[in-house]
């Protein structure tokens, strides 16, 4: 048996019929016999090709509303026979079964069906059974057959046909892709069926890029994509190759910007914000965010929740920036950025994952994302516990600070004024140190600012530090055993304090 596998007989059953015309044309040219099912067979006939229905091969009509079509020895023996095994070949001949050389199958669109909000019964009917069985059979028997699971692979098929058949290396690569395809498919089904209790969770993704290295040069790394939104699926419009750290920071920036409803810019270093701001335009928001901490903004990663326009690009022109991630970029902005060859621009599709996963030694933790879904995140449910009720302007700043503090690593303190951060304290091992860091970064801007804390103040010292810096209003979850002392410190100073009843740790 030679390494090259000629293609004489193909089995085709596809839900996604894109690219089928080009594939069938190549098969006709190579004089390949085609066996097919249902709507795929009808489509192939429409393309002018001769095709044998599966029911003619099995001598059995499809049944159970199409649930059973290809689950038959005349199909699976033709796929699974090892052509280097004389016993297998003799058994095929005795049974009158012809072997297949190529299986082209893509599966019922289960993930697209549930993403569209289909009801339970419809989703169940879009679980493919015969398709995965044929794909796995062909992938197992790659030494004797080639398997194709994605229209993007049709160019490979056409090229191999023109060369007289499939090489061993190509068959092996296609088999690897096929097993990955069915694993991902089954994982999606199991995850969907057990989503309420998180009974089954798997990490399934497609490698889209090898990275130069990981967090440090001695670490190997790669990027895997598991959905069609977010940073992992972003389209890079220009710039140098993305690094592991670029992607991690871009994700943190994207997450921070998307938490806000109005035009917002997040500037990130080492996953923490050094500037966040909201304004009427994205360009104005960028200026406000940059002015929070211009020193730290050097070499930062930026994300927006609106299209980046030419004015934004002009403001950023002289600022060294690693990455800018946005839903889109205007033509004028792209023209402005074009001369900065190292600047990476990412066009990101909005959307959020259904679960969050954190790896720990020996396993991983799974949780629902924190998207301000609690009643306490609505300012109408905040409880005023000291000082006078804030006016609309102060309330807007408090709400901005509250939505911003979740993007800061705990212990987190955000000082804000005019819908922009003026001081951020992050990642300290006690809350009063985070307060001091935020106040020191704000300097004189702390006077008249508002503050948000991602969790309760365990002692009054943190609140006292904020009051001494000139903070006029504070929002925090509450819930400390010393809440009375904390509230008393604010009341004594006449400082407005609201409790939300919900915390936003981020580790």
Protein backbone atom coordinates (compact mmCIF):
# COMPACT_ATOMS: atom_id res chain seq x y z
CA UNK A 1 0.00 0.00 0.00
CA UNK A 2 1.51 3.31 -1.06
CA UNK A 3 1.45 6.46 1.03
CA UNK A 4 -0.79 8.22 -1.50
CA UNK A 5 -4.50 7.38 -1.17
CA UNK A 6 -6.41 7.72 -4.48
CA UNK A 7 -10.02 8.88 -4.15
CA UNK A 8 -12.50 6.73 -6.03
CA UNK A 9 -15.55 6.85 -3.78
CA UNK A 10 -16.77 9.65 -1.49
CA UNK A 11 -19.56 9.92 1.08
CA UNK A 12 -20.93 13.45 1.53
CA UNK A 13 -23.45 14.61 4.15
CA UNK A 14 -23.28 18.28 5.12
CA UNK A 15 -25.50 20.75 6.95
CA UNK A 16 -23.36 23.71 5.86
CA UNK A 17 -23.41 23.61 2.07
CA UNK A 18 -21.08 26.55 1.51
CA UNK A 19 -18.28 25.69 -0.90
CA UNK A 20 -20.05 22.50 -1.98
CA UNK A 21 -20.22 23.55 -5.64
CA UNK A 22 -16.42 23.87 -5.91
CA UNK A 23 -15.89 20.58 -4.08
CA UNK A 24 -18.35 18.66 -6.30
CA UNK A 25 -16.79 20.14 -9.43
CA UNK A 26 -13.38 18.81 -8.34
CA UNK A 27 -14.83 15.39 -7.51
CA UNK A 28 -16.55 15.18 -10.91
CA UNK A 29 -13.30 16.12 -12.63
CA UNK A 30 -11.50 13.36 -10.72
CA UNK A 31 -14.25 10.86 -11.68
CA UNK A 32 -15.11 10.15 -8.05
CA UNK A 33 -18.29 8.21 -7.26
CA UNK A 34 -20.46 10.21 -4.87
CA UNK A 35 -22.81 8.77 -2.24
CA UNK A 36 -24.94 11.23 -0.30
CA UNK A 37 -27.94 11.82 1.96
CA UNK A 38 -31.17 13.81 1.83
CA UNK A 39 -30.81 17.51 1.11
CA UNK A 40 -27.11 17.12 0.36
CA UNK A 41 -27.85 14.62 -2.41
CA UNK A 42 -30.51 16.96 -3.82
CA UNK A 43 -28.04 19.85 -3.82
CA UNK A 44 -25.39 17.75 -5.58
CA UNK A 45 -27.91 16.77 -8.27
CA UNK A 46 -28.80 20.42 -8.71
CA UNK A 47 -25.11 21.00 -9.38
CA UNK A 48 -25.30 18.54 -12.28
CA UNK A 49 -23.49 15.62 -10.69
CA UNK A 50 -24.50 11.99 -10.49
CA UNK A 51 -25.09 10.87 -6.94
CA UNK A 52 -26.15 7.62 -5.26
CA UNK A 53 -28.57 7.94 -2.37
CA UNK A 54 -27.47 6.33 0.89
CA UNK A 55 -30.72 4.36 0.93
CA UNK A 56 -29.58 2.61 -2.29
CA UNK A 57 -26.38 1.55 -0.54
CA UNK A 58 -28.08 0.39 2.66
CA UNK A 59 -31.18 -1.04 0.92
CA UNK A 60 -33.07 0.62 3.72
CA UNK A 61 -35.07 3.83 3.63
CA UNK A 62 -34.27 6.47 6.21
CA UNK A 63 -36.62 6.37 9.19
CA UNK A 64 -37.63 8.11 12.42
CA UNK A 65 -37.84 11.51 10.70
CA UNK A 66 -34.27 11.18 9.46
CA UNK A 67 -32.77 10.12 12.78
CA UNK A 68 -31.58 6.88 11.15
CA UNK A 69 -29.99 7.15 7.70
CA UNK A 70 -26.33 6.17 7.72
CA UNK A 71 -26.19 3.95 10.84
CA UNK A 72 -25.80 0.77 8.81
CA UNK A 73 -23.01 -1.81 8.19
CA UNK A 74 -22.97 -1.03 4.46
CA UNK A 75 -21.88 2.50 5.38
CA UNK A 76 -19.70 1.96 8.43
CA UNK A 77 -17.91 -1.12 7.14
CA UNK A 78 -17.08 0.88 4.01
CA UNK A 79 -15.59 3.58 6.25
CA UNK A 80 -13.84 1.43 8.85
CA UNK A 81 -12.23 -1.22 6.67
CA UNK A 82 -8.44 -1.21 6.98
CA UNK A 83 -7.30 -1.45 3.37
CA UNK A 84 -3.94 -2.90 4.42
CA UNK A 85 -5.72 -5.79 6.13
CA UNK A 86 -6.48 -8.59 3.64
CA UNK A 87 -9.07 -10.08 6.00
CA UNK A 88 -10.97 -6.77 6.06
CA UNK A 89 -10.93 -6.57 2.29
CA UNK A 90 -12.14 -10.17 1.98
CA UNK A 91 -14.99 -9.50 4.38
CA UNK A 92 -16.07 -6.44 2.37
CA UNK A 93 -16.02 -8.49 -0.83
CA UNK A 94 -18.01 -11.31 0.77
CA UNK A 95 -20.64 -8.86 2.01
CA UNK A 96 -20.76 -6.96 -1.25
CA UNK A 97 -19.71 -3.70 0.42
CA UNK A 98 -17.62 -1.11 -1.39
CA UNK A 99 -15.04 0.87 0.59
CA UNK A 100 -15.06 4.65 0.84
CA UNK A 101 -11.94 6.75 0.32
CA UNK A 102 -13.29 10.11 1.45
CA UNK A 103 -15.90 11.18 4.01
CA UNK A 104 -17.12 14.78 3.92
CA UNK A 105 -19.42 15.51 6.87
CA UNK A 106 -20.29 18.58 8.87
CA UNK A 107 -22.71 18.30 11.72
CA UNK A 108 -26.15 19.64 12.57
CA UNK A 109 -25.69 23.24 13.75
CA UNK A 110 -26.28 22.59 17.45
CA UNK A 111 -24.38 25.55 18.89
CA UNK A 112 -25.96 27.96 16.41
CA UNK A 113 -29.40 26.56 17.27
CA UNK A 114 -29.10 27.12 21.01
CA UNK A 115 -27.43 30.51 20.46
CA UNK A 116 -30.53 31.54 18.50
CA UNK A 117 -32.70 30.78 21.53
CA UNK A 118 -34.32 27.58 20.27
CA UNK A 119 -36.64 25.69 22.60
CA UNK A 120 -35.54 22.44 24.24
CA UNK A 121 -37.19 20.11 21.72
CA UNK A 122 -35.67 21.94 18.73
CA UNK A 123 -32.24 21.87 20.35
CA UNK A 124 -32.52 18.12 20.95
CA UNK A 125 -33.40 17.50 17.29
CA UNK A 126 -30.26 19.40 16.30
CA UNK A 127 -28.02 16.93 18.10
CA UNK A 128 -26.34 15.00 15.31
CA UNK A 129 -25.87 11.25 15.78
CA UNK A 130 -25.01 9.72 12.41
CA UNK A 131 -22.63 12.53 11.49
CA UNK A 132 -20.28 12.19 14.48
CA UNK A 133 -20.34 8.40 14.09
CA UNK A 134 -19.10 8.67 10.49
CA UNK A 135 -16.56 11.36 11.35
CA UNK A 136 -15.07 9.37 14.24
CA UNK A 137 -15.01 6.17 12.17
CA UNK A 138 -13.17 7.85 9.31
CA UNK A 139 -10.78 9.65 11.67
CA UNK A 140 -9.92 6.39 13.41
CA UNK A 141 -9.26 4.77 10.03
CA UNK A 142 -7.23 7.69 8.61
CA UNK A 143 -4.66 5.25 7.28
CA UNK A 144 -7.26 4.13 4.73
CA UNK A 145 -9.61 7.07 4.32
CA UNK A 146 -9.63 10.88 4.43
CA UNK A 147 -12.15 12.81 6.52
CA UNK A 148 -13.24 16.43 6.04
CA UNK A 149 -15.40 18.29 8.58
CA UNK A 150 -15.25 21.94 7.58
CA UNK A 151 -15.79 23.80 4.30
CA UNK A 152 -12.53 25.66 4.91
CA UNK A 153 -10.78 22.33 4.28
CA UNK A 154 -12.23 21.95 0.77
CA UNK A 155 -9.23 23.70 -0.76
CA UNK A 156 -7.07 20.94 0.73
CA UNK A 157 -9.33 18.31 -0.84
CA UNK A 158 -9.20 19.98 -4.24
CA UNK A 159 -5.40 20.28 -4.10
CA UNK A 160 -4.96 16.65 -3.03
CA UNK A 161 -7.29 15.44 -5.80
CA UNK A 162 -5.21 17.29 -8.37
CA UNK A 163 -2.12 15.51 -7.01
CA UNK A 164 -3.71 12.09 -7.47
CA UNK A 165 -4.79 11.47 -3.89
CA UNK A 166 -4.28 12.24 -0.20
CA UNK A 167 -0.88 11.91 1.43
CA UNK A 168 -0.50 10.19 4.81
CA UNK A 169 0.45 13.51 6.45
CA UNK A 170 -2.69 15.22 5.15
CA UNK A 171 -4.94 12.36 6.26
CA UNK A 172 -3.41 12.47 9.73
CA UNK A 173 -3.91 16.22 10.05
CA UNK A 174 -7.51 15.90 8.89
CA UNK A 175 -8.10 13.12 11.44
CA UNK A 176 -6.74 15.31 14.24
CA UNK A 177 -9.10 18.09 13.19
CA UNK A 178 -12.01 15.64 13.00
CA UNK A 179 -11.55 14.32 16.54
CA UNK A 180 -11.19 17.88 17.83
CA UNK A 181 -14.39 18.79 15.96
CA UNK A 182 -16.49 16.00 17.48
CA UNK A 183 -15.00 16.59 20.95
CA UNK A 184 -15.99 20.23 20.79
CA UNK A 185 -19.45 19.30 19.49
CA UNK A 186 -20.14 16.77 22.25
CA UNK A 187 -18.74 19.15 24.86
CA UNK A 188 -21.19 21.86 23.78
CA UNK A 189 -24.11 19.44 24.13
CA UNK A 190 -23.06 18.15 27.56
CA UNK A 191 -22.43 21.67 28.83
CA UNK A 192 -25.84 22.85 27.58
CA UNK A 193 -27.72 19.92 29.13
CA UNK A 194 -26.09 20.38 32.54
CA UNK A 195 -25.74 24.17 32.55
CA UNK A 196 -28.15 24.74 35.45
CA UNK A 197 -26.05 22.71 37.87
CA UNK A 198 -22.74 23.24 36.03
CA UNK A 199 -22.58 19.45 35.99
CA UNK A 200 -20.17 19.26 33.08
CA UNK A 201 -17.67 21.86 31.98
CA UNK A 202 -14.83 21.33 29.53
CA UNK A 203 -12.13 23.55 28.15
CA UNK A 204 -12.49 23.26 24.39
CA UNK A 205 -10.90 25.67 21.97
CA UNK A 206 -9.26 25.86 18.59
CA UNK A 207 -5.64 26.97 18.43
CA UNK A 208 -5.51 30.09 16.31
CA UNK A 209 -1.99 31.28 16.98
CA UNK A 210 1.32 30.17 18.46
CA UNK A 211 2.69 33.00 20.61
CA UNK A 212 6.37 33.90 20.77
CA UNK A 213 6.34 32.96 24.46
CA UNK A 214 4.09 33.11 27.49
CA UNK A 215 4.12 35.49 30.41
CA UNK A 216 7.91 35.16 30.39
CA UNK A 217 10.35 34.14 27.62
CA UNK A 218 10.98 30.69 29.12
CA UNK A 219 7.28 29.74 28.85
CA UNK A 220 5.69 28.29 25.69
CA UNK A 221 2.22 29.64 24.86
CA UNK A 222 -0.57 29.64 22.28
CA UNK A 223 -3.94 31.34 21.76
CA UNK A 224 -7.12 29.25 21.61
CA UNK A 225 -10.56 30.46 20.53
CA UNK A 226 -13.75 29.06 22.06
CA UNK A 227 -16.40 31.51 20.78
CA UNK A 228 -16.93 34.17 18.14
CA UNK A 229 -16.74 37.18 20.44
CA UNK A 230 -14.25 38.80 22.76
CA UNK A 231 -10.50 39.25 22.59
CA UNK A 232 -9.64 35.67 21.56
CA UNK A 233 -11.61 36.08 18.31
CA UNK A 234 -10.58 39.69 17.65
CA UNK A 235 -9.46 40.70 14.16
CA UNK A 236 -6.03 42.32 14.18
CA UNK A 237 -6.09 45.23 11.74
CA UNK A 238 -2.45 46.26 12.04
CA UNK A 239 0.64 46.10 14.20
CA UNK A 240 3.17 43.65 15.55
CA UNK A 241 2.34 40.12 16.60
CA UNK A 242 0.35 40.03 19.82
CA UNK A 243 2.09 38.71 22.91
CA UNK A 244 0.62 36.68 25.76
CA UNK A 245 0.69 39.74 28.03
CA UNK A 246 -0.85 41.94 25.33
CA UNK A 247 -3.81 39.58 25.14
CA UNK A 248 -4.25 39.35 28.91
CA UNK A 249 -4.18 43.15 29.27
CA UNK A 250 -6.44 43.63 26.24
CA UNK A 251 -9.00 41.33 27.85
CA UNK A 252 -8.88 43.27 31.11
CA UNK A 253 -9.25 46.56 29.23
CA UNK A 254 -12.12 45.25 27.10
CA UNK A 255 -13.92 43.97 30.16
CA UNK A 256 -13.49 47.31 31.96
CA UNK A 257 -14.79 49.40 29.04
CA UNK A 258 -17.80 47.15 28.41
CA UNK A 259 -19.06 47.61 31.97
CA UNK A 260 -20.27 51.11 31.06
CA UNK A 261 -23.23 52.14 28.93
CA UNK A 262 -21.99 55.56 27.78
CA UNK A 263 -18.87 56.10 25.59
CA UNK A 264 -16.03 54.82 27.80
CA UNK A 265 -12.29 54.29 27.55
CA UNK A 266 -10.21 52.01 29.77
CA UNK A 267 -6.41 52.28 29.92
CA UNK A 268 -4.74 49.21 31.43
CA UNK A 269 -1.29 48.21 32.70
CA UNK A 270 -0.71 44.71 34.08
CA UNK A 271 -4.49 44.03 34.08
CA UNK A 272 -5.24 47.04 36.31
CA UNK A 273 -6.74 50.34 35.14
CA UNK A 274 -4.56 53.41 35.27
CA UNK A 275 -7.41 55.44 33.77
CA UNK A 276 -11.14 55.02 33.14
CA UNK A 277 -13.52 57.69 31.90
CA UNK A 278 -16.94 58.23 30.36
CA UNK A 279 -17.91 61.20 28.18
CA UNK A 280 -20.28 62.22 25.39
CA UNK A 281 -17.72 61.24 22.75
CA UNK A 282 -15.10 58.51 22.72
CA UNK A 283 -12.35 61.04 22.01
CA UNK A 284 -13.30 63.11 25.05
CA UNK A 285 -13.45 59.96 27.17
CA UNK A 286 -9.93 59.05 26.05
CA UNK A 287 -8.50 62.43 27.09
CA UNK A 288 -10.12 62.16 30.52
CA UNK A 289 -8.91 58.59 31.02
CA UNK A 290 -5.36 59.46 29.94
CA UNK A 291 -5.21 62.42 32.31
CA UNK A 292 -5.94 60.20 35.29
CA UNK A 293 -2.36 58.85 35.23
CA UNK A 294 -0.35 59.96 32.16
CA UNK A 295 2.85 58.40 33.47
CA UNK A 296 1.35 54.91 33.78
CA UNK A 297 -0.48 55.29 30.46
CA UNK A 298 2.87 55.07 28.65
CA UNK A 299 3.03 51.64 26.99
CA UNK A 300 -0.50 50.76 28.07
CA UNK A 301 -3.32 48.81 26.47
CA UNK A 302 -6.52 50.72 25.65
CA UNK A 303 -10.07 49.52 25.05
CA UNK A 304 -13.26 51.36 24.15
CA UNK A 305 -16.94 50.49 23.97
CA UNK A 306 -17.53 52.66 20.89
CA UNK A 307 -15.92 53.08 17.48
CA UNK A 308 -12.52 54.74 17.59
CA UNK A 309 -12.64 57.88 15.43
CA UNK A 310 -10.10 60.21 13.87
CA UNK A 311 -10.23 62.65 16.81
CA UNK A 312 -9.38 59.84 19.22
CA UNK A 313 -6.48 58.81 16.98
CA UNK A 314 -5.20 62.39 16.94
CA UNK A 315 -5.23 62.60 20.75
CA UNK A 316 -3.31 59.32 20.96
CA UNK A 317 -0.81 60.21 18.22
CA UNK A 318 2.16 61.00 20.48
CA UNK A 319 1.43 58.43 23.20
CA UNK A 320 3.28 55.12 23.03
CA UNK A 321 0.55 52.49 23.16
CA UNK A 322 0.81 48.72 22.84
CA UNK A 323 -2.76 47.81 21.84
CA UNK A 324 -6.07 49.53 21.12
CA UNK A 325 -9.16 47.29 21.18
CA UNK A 326 -12.51 48.59 19.95
CA UNK A 327 -15.74 47.41 18.33
CA UNK A 328 -14.66 49.23 15.16
CA UNK A 329 -12.33 51.90 13.78
CA UNK A 330 -13.33 54.70 11.42
CA UNK A 331 -11.51 55.07 8.11
CA UNK A 332 -10.00 58.32 9.33
CA UNK A 333 -8.70 56.67 12.49
CA UNK A 334 -7.11 53.84 10.53
CA UNK A 335 -5.40 56.34 8.27
CA UNK A 336 -4.04 58.20 11.31
CA UNK A 337 -2.76 55.00 12.90
CA UNK A 338 -1.30 53.54 9.68
CA UNK A 339 2.14 55.10 10.13
CA UNK A 340 2.54 53.51 13.57
CA UNK A 341 3.54 50.07 12.36
CA UNK A 342 4.05 48.58 15.82
CA UNK A 343 0.69 49.68 17.23
CA UNK A 344 -1.68 46.72 17.39
CA UNK A 345 -5.32 47.47 16.52
CA UNK A 346 -7.94 44.89 17.46
CA UNK A 347 -11.51 44.90 16.18
CA UNK A 348 -13.53 43.01 18.77
CA UNK A 349 -17.03 41.57 18.50
CA UNK A 350 -19.04 42.42 21.63
CA UNK A 351 -20.47 39.59 23.68
CA UNK A 352 -19.80 37.75 26.90
CA UNK A 353 -19.06 34.19 27.93
CA UNK A 354 -21.66 32.24 29.89
CA UNK A 355 -19.15 31.05 32.46
CA UNK A 356 -15.76 32.07 33.85
CA UNK A 357 -13.05 29.52 34.49
CA UNK A 358 -10.00 29.86 36.71
CA UNK A 359 -7.42 27.09 36.69
CA UNK A 360 -6.07 25.82 40.00
CA UNK A 361 -3.65 22.96 40.62
CA UNK A 362 -5.42 19.70 39.86
CA UNK A 363 -8.53 21.27 38.35
CA UNK A 364 -10.38 24.49 37.80
CA UNK A 365 -13.08 26.70 39.29
CA UNK A 366 -16.20 27.70 37.40
CA UNK A 367 -18.49 30.61 38.14
CA UNK A 368 -21.08 32.80 36.51
CA UNK A 369 -19.65 36.11 35.27
CA UNK A 370 -20.15 39.18 37.46
CA UNK A 371 -22.07 41.60 35.23
CA UNK A 372 -23.69 43.95 37.74
CA UNK A 373 -26.73 41.70 37.77
CA UNK A 374 -27.51 42.12 41.49
CA UNK A 375 -30.28 44.35 42.79
CA UNK A 376 -27.69 46.32 44.77
CA UNK A 377 -25.98 47.41 41.54
CA UNK A 378 -29.02 49.55 40.72
CA UNK A 379 -28.57 52.89 42.47
CA UNK A 380 -32.31 53.03 43.15
CA UNK A 381 -31.68 50.23 45.66
CA UNK A 382 -28.74 51.88 47.38
CA UNK A 383 -29.23 52.73 51.05
CA UNK A 384 -28.21 56.18 52.30
CA UNK A 385 -26.63 55.65 55.74
CA UNK A 386 -24.87 58.97 56.39
CA UNK A 387 -24.80 62.55 55.14
CA UNK A 388 -27.31 64.15 52.81
CA UNK A 389 -28.66 62.53 49.65
CA UNK A 390 -26.33 63.12 46.74
CA UNK A 391 -27.42 65.40 43.91
CA UNK A 392 -27.64 64.10 40.35
CA UNK A 393 -24.05 65.05 39.51
CA UNK A 394 -22.59 63.32 42.54
CA UNK A 395 -24.84 60.30 42.05
CA UNK A 396 -23.58 59.99 38.47
CA UNK A 397 -19.98 60.03 39.72
CA UNK A 398 -20.79 57.45 42.39
CA UNK A 399 -22.43 55.19 39.86
CA UNK A 400 -19.45 55.59 37.51
CA UNK A 401 -17.02 54.78 40.35
CA UNK A 402 -19.09 51.74 41.34
CA UNK A 403 -19.12 50.35 37.79
CA UNK A 404 -15.38 51.05 37.51
CA UNK A 405 -14.20 49.47 40.75
CA UNK A 406 -15.09 45.97 39.57
CA UNK A 407 -12.34 46.23 36.93
CA UNK A 408 -9.71 46.83 39.62
CA UNK A 409 -7.92 43.97 41.38
CA UNK A 410 -8.96 43.60 45.02
CA UNK A 411 -8.56 45.22 47.43
CA UNK A 412 -9.89 47.98 45.16
CA UNK A 413 -10.59 51.66 45.73
CA UNK A 414 -11.59 54.10 42.98
CA UNK A 415 -11.68 57.88 43.35
CA UNK A 416 -13.67 59.65 40.62
CA UNK A 417 -14.74 63.10 39.60
CA UNK A 418 -16.62 64.30 36.50
CA UNK A 419 -17.10 60.69 35.29
CA UNK A 420 -13.39 59.93 35.29
CA UNK A 421 -11.06 58.18 37.67
CA UNK A 422 -8.63 60.47 39.47
CA UNK A 423 -7.00 57.89 41.73
CA UNK A 424 -7.00 54.10 41.78
CA UNK A 425 -5.77 51.84 44.57
CA UNK A 426 -5.44 48.22 43.56
CA UNK A 427 -4.22 44.83 44.70
CA UNK A 428 -3.17 45.73 48.23
CA UNK A 429 -3.42 43.17 51.00
CA UNK A 430 -5.38 45.50 53.25
CA UNK A 431 -8.03 48.06 52.35
CA UNK A 432 -6.50 51.05 54.07
CA UNK A 433 -3.34 50.66 51.96
CA UNK A 434 -5.48 50.62 48.81
CA UNK A 435 -7.12 53.83 50.04
CA UNK A 436 -3.72 55.44 50.62
CA UNK A 437 -2.55 54.37 47.16
CA UNK A 438 -5.64 55.83 45.50
CA UNK A 439 -5.32 59.09 47.46
CA UNK A 440 -1.61 59.44 46.70
CA UNK A 441 -2.25 58.91 42.97
CA UNK A 442 -5.07 61.44 43.00
CA UNK A 443 -3.15 64.13 44.88
CA UNK A 444 -5.14 67.37 45.04
CA UNK A 445 -7.79 65.86 42.79
CA UNK A 446 -9.02 63.77 45.72
CA UNK A 447 -10.56 66.92 47.19
CA UNK A 448 -14.23 66.93 46.14
CA UNK A 449 -14.03 63.46 44.55
CA UNK A 450 -16.23 60.47 45.30
CA UNK A 451 -14.99 57.00 46.27
CA UNK A 452 -16.07 53.42 45.61
CA UNK A 453 -14.82 50.32 47.43
CA UNK A 454 -15.28 46.84 45.96
CA UNK A 455 -15.91 45.35 49.43
CA UNK A 456 -16.78 46.60 52.92
CA UNK A 457 -14.43 48.66 55.06
CA UNK A 458 -13.39 46.35 57.93
CA UNK A 459 -12.38 49.35 60.05
CA UNK A 460 -13.10 53.07 60.04
CA UNK A 461 -9.47 53.90 59.18
CA UNK A 462 -9.99 53.65 55.42
CA UNK A 463 -12.99 55.97 55.52
CA UNK A 464 -11.08 58.40 57.75
CA UNK A 465 -8.24 58.53 55.19
CA UNK A 466 -10.75 59.32 52.42
CA UNK A 467 -12.39 62.03 54.48
CA UNK A 468 -9.00 63.58 55.28
CA UNK A 469 -8.23 63.70 51.54
CA UNK A 470 -11.44 65.65 50.86
CA UNK A 471 -13.69 62.88 49.50
CA UNK A 472 -17.33 63.99 49.78
CA UNK A 473 -19.28 60.81 49.04
CA UNK A 474 -18.61 57.08 49.31
CA UNK A 475 -20.32 53.98 47.94
CA UNK A 476 -19.47 50.56 49.36
CA UNK A 477 -21.19 47.20 49.96
CA UNK A 478 -21.36 47.29 53.75
CA UNK A 479 -21.59 44.09 55.74
CA UNK A 480 -18.67 44.51 58.15
CA UNK A 481 -19.15 43.71 61.83
CA UNK A 482 -17.87 47.28 62.33
CA UNK A 483 -20.30 48.92 59.92
CA UNK A 484 -21.60 51.12 62.74
CA UNK A 485 -18.11 52.54 63.37
CA UNK A 486 -17.51 53.09 59.65
CA UNK A 487 -20.84 54.83 59.17
CA UNK A 488 -20.30 56.94 62.31
CA UNK A 489 -16.97 58.22 60.95
CA UNK A 490 -18.67 59.30 57.72
CA UNK A 491 -21.63 60.85 59.56
CA UNK A 492 -19.39 62.82 61.91
CA UNK A 493 -17.66 64.38 58.88
CA UNK A 494 -20.95 64.99 57.07
CA UNK A 495 -19.85 62.71 54.24
CA UNK A 496 -22.54 61.00 52.15
CA UNK A 497 -22.34 57.21 52.26
CA UNK A 498 -24.39 54.66 50.36
CA UNK A 499 -24.45 50.90 50.95
CA UNK A 500 -25.16 48.59 48.02
CA UNK A 501 -25.33 45.23 49.76
CA UNK A 502 -23.27 43.59 47.00
CA UNK A 503 -19.52 43.30 46.58
CA UNK A 504 -17.33 43.02 43.46
CA UNK A 505 -14.10 41.23 44.30
CA UNK A 506 -11.76 40.50 41.40
CA UNK A 507 -8.77 38.25 42.06
